[in-house]
Structures are given as C-alpha cells and as structure tokens.
Amino acid sequence: MKRIILLAALLGGLLSALPLHAAKVVELNRIVAVVNDEAITNLELEKRLQSILVQLRQNGTALPPMEILRRQVLERLIIERLQLALAADRGVRVDDETLNEVITRIAAQNQLSPQQFRAALERDGGDFAEFREEVRHEIIMSNLRAREVESRIEVTPQEVDDFLARQAAGGGLDTEYHLGHILIAVPEGASPEQVQTARAKAQEVLEQLRAGADFRQMAITHSAGQQALQGGDLGWRKGGQLPTLFADSVLRLAPGEVSEPLRSSSGFHIIKLIDKRGEQREYVTQTHARHILIRSTALVADTEARARLERLRERILQGEDFAELARANSEDPGSGAKGGDLGWANPGTFVGPFEQAMNKLQPGEISEPFRSQFGWHIVQVIERRQRDSTEELKRARAHDAIRQRKIEEETQDWLRRLRDEAYVEYKD
C-alpha cells in the first residue's frame, strides 16, 4: 500500500484525511484564501496537508514547524487554482475516457486492476471520487503547461552542437548527478529592497545548511521551488539535463556540498550535490529487414490483400527471389524499388505491429502476413548486429535535455508571472 499512497500524494491525491468530528465541520470549512474570484477552504487545505504529511513521513523527511508546512501547501493550492482557472478559460478539458485510461495505468503501475486499486484506496481512507478529480486536475494542468509553455520551445542543431562541446569540456553528457534544490523567490519587478531581502535570506539558509541543517527540511520550510514539498529533491539528472544556471556550479561541487546562492529571474537558488555516477557506452541491436506491402482499399479487401501475400510468401519459400517479387508487387513507394529493403534500423524505428512481427523472426525467416496501419505486410529479417550508438544517443539526449531545461526554466517563470498577476487575499 505504500506505493499507492506515495503515487497518490505525488498526484495531489487525497488518500488520507484525519477524521473530522461533525461539530468541527463549520470551523474547518472556513475560507483561508481568495484567489481571484475563487475561495480555498480550510477543509481543502487540511486534506491536502494530511496527504503531504503521509508522503513526507514515509520518506523519512524531518518535518518543519506545522504552520510553515501549512503555508507551503496553501501556496501549492493557490498555484494549482490559478492554473485550473486559466485552463477553463482556454478550454482545456479532460474527458472521462482519458481519465479512466490514466487511472488504469496508475493501477497497473501498482500491479492492481482498477477495481483492486479503488478498493485499496478506500481501505486506506481515501475517497475515490475525489482522487479521480485530483488526477483530472493534474492532467489538465499538464496539458495547459504543454500548450502555454512547451509548444513554444524550440531546439536548434547549433544549440545541440554547443551543448555537446560544453559537456565534453565539463565532464561528459552522461555523468549523472543527484541534486537537491532550494529557491528563495523574488517577485517579478521586485524592488532593490526585495531583492536584497531575498539575497539575505538565501545567505542565511546557506549558512544553516553548512552548519549541519537538514537540507530536505530546509527545502520544505523555505523553498518556493516546485519540488519543495519533496524536500527539494530533483532526482538523478544527466549532465545534459542540468538547468543552465546550475551546470557550472554542480561540476565544481563534491557530493554532499552545497552551492553559493545562484541568481535568476525567479530568485536565488541553492543547489546540493547529493551524489554522482559515471557514464557508460551504449549498444543497440539493429535489424536489417525487407518487406512487401499490399494496401487494402475499397477495391482490395483485407482478405484479398492477405491472400496475395500468402501466395507471395509461398513462392519465396519455394525459391523465388524476395527482392524481385517486392519490386513487382510491393506498394511501399520507398522500399519497393529497392527490393523491399528497409536498411539498418534501430529499435523503435517502425510502427508497433511491424516491429513486433519483425522482432519475432530469426535471420532468414519470413513472417506470416500481418496488418499495420499502412496495410498488409510480410517481412524477412536479413541480419542483425550490435552497434555502438553512444554518440548518436548522446545527440538525441542532448536535444531532449536542452528542451527539458528550457521547459523547466520557462515553466518556473510562467508560474511566477501567473502568481504575481493574480489577486490573492489571505483570510487566515
């Protein structure tokens, strides 16, 4: 059950709430904050606080004073409420079919059926209807960020080249770093006095850390970062996935050390290098195959396309040349003229049904006819080989790392602007 509770907490699920005496309902449900024209109630805040407490205790994290944790959770709710309101204005919605698919995947990750997952959640005190809505909200916010931020991110080949050159000089793209992060936020358009106050607070936090304060507890207490309630844990990241601001500092840190405060438009960042590990060469199994494609159309039914391929397969097995038959019969304009030859391909190159059929074959074998989205095929594996794809994969990962870095930086700025432009009134 631990995995279920952890997963639900990460999704913002409400799996655990303290029993509420009926006489306290009115008091607990008072308004604690107004966000634009919407209210956040104390009941919402307490439920979320309890689920966060479950997560932190299971992770063994030292807890900050409850009022500080409560404030952090309230800020998280405010940011979520702003995103959901914007999503509603933008028409970003999630239908029940999509929601059910996601919950089915969550259940499968916990090795449970959807029915078993629901029963387990309710045994732990959770409300399944509330859990569904929390998952729906997470999907909506993710889709909104994809639309408002991620869709605008571009990565050029020159950026990839420059990135790889810097990484080669700084210790390698595939060296992995386990990082902790604390952000002392500065509002957009901050005055010099506000900046100086934030700088002084960051320096004070740094001094406490170097004096032995628990990093996770300090992050929960002071950080405005998105991972604050996870103790500021950014997890393992390859060198190529380090935010630009952090990269140089991280390379100079030894495991266990913390950086000086690093200034960005969002505020002052303190980074801890928890651990690091080295790179390895990577090999993939490439397949050299050829195929014959017959498309089913209004004039050519599935049964006829399949029957034609069965006859062609039998002729090949009787000794006729695969390439000649492919040139004469295949309806794939790319490979047909080349005797059906698809060249050397990495895993994931072809669509699922084609790759699955191909992967079942030994070199020299020819598949039975099978269907993909393009039509009916027979495929023959000519040979396989192991290839060192380290450099190729590095380039692909560099592209992904640059994109992810840009997304994280832009998302942080976008959320800060969203928060700064909102009307928020605290009632507590």
Coordinates of C-alpha atoms in Angstrom, one line a residue:
M1 CA 0.0 0.0 0.0
K2 CA 3.0 2.3 0.5
R3 CA 3.4 2.7 -3.3
I4 CA -0.2 3.6 -3.8
I5 CA -0.1 6.3 -1.1
L6 CA 3.1 7.7 -2.5
L7 CA 1.8 7.8 -6.0
A8 CA -1.4 9.4 -5.0
A9 CA 0.4 12.0 -2.9
L10 CA 2.6 12.9 -5.9
L11 CA -0.5 13.3 -8.0
G12 CA -2.0 15.5 -5.3
G13 CA -4.4 12.7 -4.3
L14 CA -6.4 12.8 -1.1
L15 CA -5.7 9.4 0.2
S16 CA -5.5 10.2 3.9
A17 CA -7.5 12.7 5.9
L18 CA -7.9 12.9 9.6
P19 CA -11.3 12.0 11.0
L20 CA -13.4 15.1 11.4
H21 CA -15.9 15.4 14.2
A22 CA -19.2 16.7 13.0
A23 CA -19.1 19.6 15.4
K24 CA -15.9 20.9 13.9
V25 CA -17.1 20.9 10.2
V26 CA -18.2 24.6 10.2
E27 CA -14.9 25.7 11.7
L28 CA -12.7 23.6 9.4
N29 CA -14.5 24.8 6.3
R30 CA -13.8 28.5 6.7
I31 CA -12.2 30.3 3.8
V32 CA -8.5 30.6 4.2
A33 CA -7.7 32.4 0.9
V34 CA -9.4 34.0 -2.1
V35 CA -7.7 33.5 -5.5
N36 CA -9.1 36.0 -8.0
D37 CA -12.8 35.2 -7.6
E38 CA -12.5 31.7 -6.1
A39 CA -12.2 30.6 -2.5
I40 CA -9.9 28.0 -0.9
T41 CA -11.4 26.5 2.2
N42 CA -9.6 25.2 5.3
L43 CA -11.1 21.8 4.6
E44 CA -9.3 21.6 1.2
L45 CA -6.1 22.8 2.9
E46 CA -6.3 20.3 5.7
K47 CA -7.0 17.3 3.4
R48 CA -4.0 18.2 1.2
L49 CA -1.8 18.8 4.2
Q50 CA -2.6 15.3 5.5
S51 CA -1.7 13.7 2.2
I52 CA 1.6 15.6 2.1
L53 CA 2.3 14.6 5.7
V54 CA 1.8 10.9 4.8
Q55 CA 4.3 11.3 1.9
L56 CA 6.9 13.1 4.0
R57 CA 6.7 10.6 6.9
Q58 CA 7.0 7.6 4.5
N59 CA 10.1 9.3 3.0
G60 CA 11.6 9.8 6.5
T61 CA 11.8 13.5 6.0
A62 CA 12.2 15.7 9.1
L63 CA 9.1 17.9 9.3
P64 CA 9.3 21.7 9.6
P65 CA 7.0 23.6 12.0
M66 CA 3.4 22.7 11.0
E67 CA 2.5 26.4 10.3
I68 CA 5.3 26.7 7.8
L69 CA 4.3 23.4 6.1
R70 CA 0.7 24.6 6.1
R71 CA 1.8 27.8 4.3
Q72 CA 3.7 25.9 1.7
V73 CA 0.8 23.6 1.0
L74 CA -1.5 26.7 0.7
E75 CA 0.8 28.2 -1.8
R76 CA 0.7 25.0 -3.8
L77 CA -3.1 25.1 -3.8
I78 CA -3.1 28.7 -4.9
I79 CA -0.8 27.9 -7.9
E80 CA -3.0 25.0 -8.8
R81 CA -6.2 27.0 -8.6
L82 CA -4.7 29.7 -10.9
Q83 CA -3.7 27.0 -13.5
L84 CA -7.1 25.4 -13.4
A85 CA -8.9 28.7 -13.8
L86 CA -6.7 29.6 -16.8
A87 CA -7.3 26.1 -18.3
A88 CA -11.0 26.6 -18.0
D89 CA -10.7 30.0 -19.9
R90 CA -8.6 28.3 -22.6
G91 CA -11.0 25.4 -23.0
V92 CA -8.5 22.8 -21.7
R93 CA -10.5 19.8 -20.5
V94 CA -10.1 16.1 -19.9
D95 CA -12.9 13.7 -20.8
D96 CA -13.8 10.6 -18.7
E97 CA -12.4 8.2 -21.2
T98 CA -8.9 9.7 -21.0
L99 CA -9.2 10.0 -17.2
N100 CA -10.1 6.3 -17.0
E101 CA -7.1 5.3 -19.1
V102 CA -4.8 7.2 -16.8
I103 CA -6.2 5.7 -13.7
T104 CA -5.9 2.2 -15.3
R105 CA -2.2 2.9 -15.9
I106 CA -1.8 4.1 -12.3
A107 CA -3.4 0.9 -11.1
A108 CA -1.2 -1.2 -13.4
Q109 CA 1.9 0.5 -12.0
N110 CA 0.8 -0.7 -8.6
Q111 CA 0.2 -4.2 -10.0
L112 CA -3.5 -3.9 -9.4
S113 CA -6.7 -3.9 -11.5
P114 CA -8.7 -0.6 -11.5
Q115 CA -11.2 -2.3 -9.2
Q116 CA -8.5 -3.5 -6.8
F117 CA -6.9 -0.1 -6.8
R118 CA -10.1 1.6 -5.9
A119 CA -10.8 -0.9 -3.1
A120 CA -7.2 -0.4 -1.7
L121 CA -7.5 3.3 -1.9
E122 CA -10.8 3.3 0.0
R123 CA -9.4 0.9 2.6
D124 CA -6.7 3.5 3.3
G125 CA -9.3 6.1 3.9
G126 CA -9.3 7.7 0.5
D127 CA -12.3 8.9 -1.5
F128 CA -12.2 7.5 -5.0
A129 CA -14.3 10.3 -6.5
E130 CA -12.0 12.9 -5.0
F131 CA -9.0 11.0 -6.2
R132 CA -10.4 10.9 -9.8
E133 CA -10.9 14.7 -9.7
E134 CA -7.4 15.3 -8.4
V135 CA -6.0 13.1 -11.2
R136 CA -8.2 15.0 -13.7
H137 CA -6.8 18.3 -12.4
E138 CA -3.2 17.1 -12.7
I139 CA -3.8 16.1 -16.4
I140 CA -5.5 19.4 -17.1
M141 CA -2.6 21.4 -15.6
S142 CA -0.1 19.2 -17.5
N143 CA -2.0 19.8 -20.8
L144 CA -2.2 23.5 -20.0
R145 CA 1.6 23.8 -19.5
A146 CA 2.2 21.8 -22.7
R147 CA 0.0 24.4 -24.5
E148 CA 1.2 27.6 -22.9
V149 CA 4.9 26.7 -22.5
E150 CA 6.1 23.5 -24.1
S151 CA 4.6 24.2 -27.5
R152 CA 6.8 27.3 -27.9
I153 CA 10.1 25.6 -27.1
E154 CA 12.5 25.1 -30.0
V155 CA 16.0 23.5 -30.1
T156 CA 18.3 24.2 -33.0
P157 CA 21.1 21.9 -34.3
Q158 CA 23.6 24.6 -33.3
E159 CA 22.4 24.5 -29.7
V160 CA 22.9 20.8 -29.7
D161 CA 26.5 21.2 -31.0
D162 CA 27.4 23.9 -28.5
F163 CA 25.8 21.9 -25.7
L164 CA 27.8 18.7 -26.5
A165 CA 31.0 20.8 -26.7
R166 CA 30.4 22.3 -23.3
Q167 CA 29.6 18.9 -21.8
A168 CA 32.7 17.3 -23.2
A169 CA 34.8 20.0 -21.6
G170 CA 32.9 19.8 -18.3
G171 CA 32.9 16.1 -17.5
G172 CA 30.6 14.4 -20.0
L173 CA 26.9 14.4 -21.0
D174 CA 26.1 11.1 -19.3
T175 CA 27.6 11.7 -15.9
E176 CA 24.6 11.6 -13.6
Y177 CA 24.0 14.0 -10.7
H178 CA 21.5 13.6 -7.8
L179 CA 20.5 17.1 -6.8
G180 CA 18.7 19.0 -4.1
H181 CA 17.3 22.5 -4.7
I182 CA 16.1 25.4 -2.6
L183 CA 14.6 28.5 -4.3
I184 CA 14.2 31.8 -2.4
A185 CA 11.8 33.5 -4.6
V186 CA 11.9 37.1 -5.9
P187 CA 8.6 38.5 -7.4
E188 CA 8.6 39.8 -10.9
G189 CA 9.5 43.5 -11.0
A190 CA 11.0 43.3 -7.5
S191 CA 12.4 46.4 -5.9
P192 CA 16.1 46.5 -4.9
E193 CA 15.0 46.2 -1.2
Q194 CA 13.0 43.0 -2.0
V195 CA 16.0 41.6 -3.9
Q196 CA 18.3 42.3 -1.0
T197 CA 15.9 40.7 1.5
A198 CA 15.8 37.6 -0.6
R199 CA 19.6 37.6 -1.0
A200 CA 20.0 37.9 2.8
K201 CA 17.5 35.0 3.4
A202 CA 19.3 32.8 0.9
Q203 CA 22.6 33.5 2.6
E204 CA 21.1 32.7 6.0
V205 CA 19.7 29.4 4.7
L206 CA 23.1 28.6 3.2
E207 CA 24.8 29.2 6.5
Q208 CA 22.4 27.0 8.3
L209 CA 23.0 24.2 5.8
R210 CA 26.7 24.5 6.1
A211 CA 26.3 24.3 9.9
G212 CA 24.6 21.0 9.5
A213 CA 20.9 21.7 9.0
D214 CA 18.9 19.0 7.2
F215 CA 18.6 20.0 3.5
R216 CA 15.2 18.4 3.0
Q217 CA 13.7 20.1 6.0
M218 CA 15.1 23.4 5.0
A219 CA 13.7 23.0 1.5
I220 CA 10.2 22.2 2.8
T221 CA 10.5 25.2 5.2
H222 CA 11.9 27.9 2.9
S223 CA 11.9 26.8 -0.8
A224 CA 9.4 28.2 -3.3
G225 CA 10.5 25.6 -5.9
Q226 CA 8.1 23.1 -7.4
Q227 CA 9.8 20.2 -5.5
A228 CA 9.8 22.0 -2.1
L229 CA 7.3 19.5 -0.6
Q230 CA 9.5 16.7 -1.8
G231 CA 12.4 18.1 0.2
G232 CA 13.7 19.9 -2.9
D233 CA 14.8 16.6 -4.4
L234 CA 15.3 16.9 -8.2
G235 CA 16.3 13.3 -8.5
W236 CA 19.0 11.9 -10.7
R237 CA 19.8 14.0 -13.8
K238 CA 22.4 13.5 -16.5
G239 CA 24.9 16.4 -17.0
G240 CA 22.9 17.3 -20.1
Q241 CA 19.7 17.7 -18.1
L242 CA 21.1 20.3 -15.6
P243 CA 19.5 23.7 -15.9
T244 CA 21.9 26.2 -17.4
L245 CA 22.1 28.2 -14.2
F246 CA 23.2 25.1 -12.2
A247 CA 25.6 23.4 -14.6
D248 CA 28.9 25.2 -13.9
S249 CA 28.3 25.2 -10.1
V250 CA 27.3 21.5 -10.0
L251 CA 30.5 20.5 -11.8
R252 CA 32.6 22.2 -9.1
L253 CA 30.8 20.5 -6.2
A254 CA 31.8 17.3 -4.4
P255 CA 29.0 15.0 -3.2
G256 CA 27.4 16.5 0.0
E257 CA 28.4 20.1 -0.8
V258 CA 26.0 23.0 -1.4
S259 CA 26.5 25.9 -3.9
E260 CA 26.6 29.6 -3.2
P261 CA 23.2 31.3 -3.9
L262 CA 22.7 31.5 -7.7
R263 CA 20.6 34.4 -9.0
S264 CA 18.0 34.0 -11.7
S265 CA 14.8 35.9 -12.7
S266 CA 12.9 33.7 -10.2
G267 CA 15.1 34.4 -7.2
F268 CA 18.1 32.8 -5.5
H269 CA 18.8 29.1 -5.9
I270 CA 20.9 26.9 -3.6
I271 CA 22.0 23.5 -5.0
K272 CA 23.2 20.5 -3.2
L273 CA 25.1 17.7 -5.0
I274 CA 23.8 14.6 -3.2
D275 CA 25.7 12.1 -5.3
K276 CA 27.0 11.5 -8.8
R277 CA 27.9 8.5 -11.0
G278 CA 29.7 7.9 -14.3
E279 CA 28.8 7.3 -17.9
Q280 CA 28.8 4.0 -19.9
R281 CA 28.9 3.0 -23.6
E282 CA 25.5 2.1 -25.0
Y283 CA 24.8 -0.6 -27.7
V284 CA 21.6 -1.3 -29.6
T285 CA 20.6 -4.3 -31.7
Q286 CA 20.0 -3.1 -35.2
T287 CA 17.9 -5.1 -37.7
H288 CA 18.3 -5.3 -41.5
A289 CA 15.0 -6.3 -43.0
R290 CA 12.9 -6.2 -46.1
H291 CA 9.2 -6.4 -46.7
I292 CA 6.4 -6.5 -49.2
L293 CA 3.3 -4.2 -48.6
I294 CA -0.2 -4.7 -50.0
R295 CA -2.6 -2.0 -49.2
S296 CA -6.3 -2.8 -48.5
T297 CA -8.6 -0.3 -50.2
A298 CA -12.2 -0.1 -51.3
L299 CA -11.3 -2.3 -54.3
V300 CA -8.9 -4.6 -52.4
A301 CA -10.4 -6.1 -49.3
D302 CA -8.3 -7.3 -46.3
T303 CA -9.0 -10.9 -47.2
E304 CA -7.7 -10.4 -50.7
A305 CA -4.6 -8.4 -49.6
R306 CA -3.7 -11.2 -47.1
A307 CA -4.3 -13.9 -49.6
R308 CA -2.0 -12.2 -52.1
L309 CA 0.8 -12.0 -49.5
E310 CA 0.3 -15.7 -48.6
R311 CA 0.8 -16.6 -52.2
L312 CA 3.9 -14.4 -52.5
R313 CA 5.3 -15.9 -49.3
E314 CA 4.8 -19.4 -50.6
R315 CA 6.6 -18.5 -53.8
I316 CA 9.6 -17.2 -51.9
L317 CA 9.7 -20.3 -49.8
Q318 CA 9.7 -22.3 -53.0
G319 CA 12.9 -20.5 -54.1
E320 CA 11.8 -17.3 -55.9
D321 CA 13.8 -14.1 -55.2
F322 CA 12.3 -11.9 -52.5
A323 CA 13.7 -8.7 -54.0
E324 CA 12.3 -9.4 -57.4
L325 CA 8.8 -10.1 -56.0
A326 CA 9.0 -7.0 -53.9
R327 CA 9.9 -4.8 -56.9
A328 CA 7.0 -6.3 -58.8
N329 CA 4.3 -6.3 -56.1
S330 CA 5.1 -4.1 -53.1
E331 CA 3.0 -1.0 -52.8
D332 CA 5.6 0.8 -50.5
P333 CA 6.9 3.6 -52.7
G334 CA 10.0 4.0 -50.5
S335 CA 11.3 0.4 -50.4
G336 CA 9.5 -1.3 -53.3
A337 CA 12.0 -0.1 -55.9
K338 CA 14.9 -1.4 -53.7
G339 CA 13.5 -4.9 -53.5
G340 CA 11.7 -4.1 -50.2
D341 CA 15.0 -3.3 -48.5
L342 CA 14.5 -1.2 -45.3
G343 CA 18.2 -0.9 -44.5
W344 CA 19.5 -1.0 -40.9
A345 CA 17.0 0.2 -38.3
N346 CA 17.3 0.9 -34.6
P347 CA 14.7 -0.3 -32.1
G348 CA 11.6 1.9 -32.3
T349 CA 12.0 2.9 -36.0
F350 CA 8.9 1.1 -37.2
V351 CA 5.3 1.2 -36.1
G352 CA 4.3 -1.2 -33.3
P353 CA 2.7 -4.1 -35.2
F354 CA 5.6 -4.2 -37.8
E355 CA 8.3 -4.1 -35.1
Q356 CA 6.6 -6.8 -33.1
A357 CA 6.4 -9.1 -36.1
M358 CA 9.9 -8.4 -37.2
N359 CA 11.4 -9.0 -33.7
K360 CA 9.9 -12.5 -33.5
L361 CA 12.0 -13.6 -36.6
Q362 CA 15.4 -15.1 -36.8
P363 CA 17.7 -14.0 -39.7
G364 CA 16.4 -15.6 -42.9
E365 CA 12.9 -16.2 -41.6
I366 CA 9.8 -14.7 -43.3
S367 CA 6.7 -13.7 -41.3
E368 CA 3.2 -14.7 -41.9
P369 CA 1.1 -11.9 -43.3
F370 CA 0.2 -9.3 -40.7
R371 CA -1.6 -5.9 -40.7
S372 CA -0.4 -2.5 -39.7
Q373 CA -1.9 1.0 -40.1
F374 CA -0.3 1.1 -43.6
G375 CA -1.8 -2.2 -44.9
W376 CA -0.7 -5.9 -45.0
H377 CA 2.9 -7.0 -44.9
I378 CA 5.3 -9.9 -45.0
V379 CA 8.7 -9.1 -43.6
Q380 CA 12.0 -11.0 -43.7
V381 CA 14.9 -10.4 -41.4
I382 CA 18.2 -10.4 -43.3
E383 CA 20.6 -10.0 -40.4
R384 CA 21.1 -8.3 -37.1
R385 CA 24.1 -6.6 -35.5
Q386 CA 25.2 -4.9 -32.3
R387 CA 26.1 -1.2 -32.8
D388 CA 27.7 1.3 -30.5
S389 CA 25.2 4.1 -30.6
T390 CA 26.6 6.1 -27.7
E391 CA 27.3 9.2 -29.8
E392 CA 24.0 9.1 -31.7
L393 CA 22.2 8.6 -28.4
K394 CA 24.2 11.5 -26.9
R395 CA 23.0 13.8 -29.6
A396 CA 19.4 12.7 -29.2
R397 CA 19.6 13.1 -25.4
A398 CA 21.3 16.5 -25.8
H399 CA 18.3 17.7 -27.8
D400 CA 15.9 16.3 -25.2
A401 CA 18.0 17.7 -22.3
I402 CA 18.1 21.2 -23.9
R403 CA 14.3 21.1 -24.5
Q404 CA 13.6 19.9 -21.0
R405 CA 15.9 22.5 -19.5
K406 CA 14.1 25.3 -21.4
I407 CA 10.7 23.9 -20.4
E408 CA 11.6 23.9 -16.7
E409 CA 13.0 27.4 -16.8
E410 CA 10.1 28.7 -18.8
T411 CA 7.6 26.9 -16.6
Q412 CA 9.1 28.4 -13.5
D413 CA 8.9 31.9 -15.0
W414 CA 5.4 31.3 -16.3
L415 CA 4.1 30.2 -12.9
R416 CA 5.7 33.1 -11.2
R417 CA 4.1 35.6 -13.6
L418 CA 0.7 33.8 -13.1
R419 CA 1.1 34.2 -9.4
D420 CA 2.3 37.8 -9.5
E421 CA -0.6 38.9 -11.7
A422 CA -3.3 37.2 -9.6
Y423 CA -5.3 38.7 -6.9
V424 CA -4.7 36.6 -3.7
E425 CA -6.2 37.5 -0.3
Y426 CA -5.3 35.5 2.7
K427 CA -8.1 35.1 5.3
D428 CA -6.1 33.2 7.9

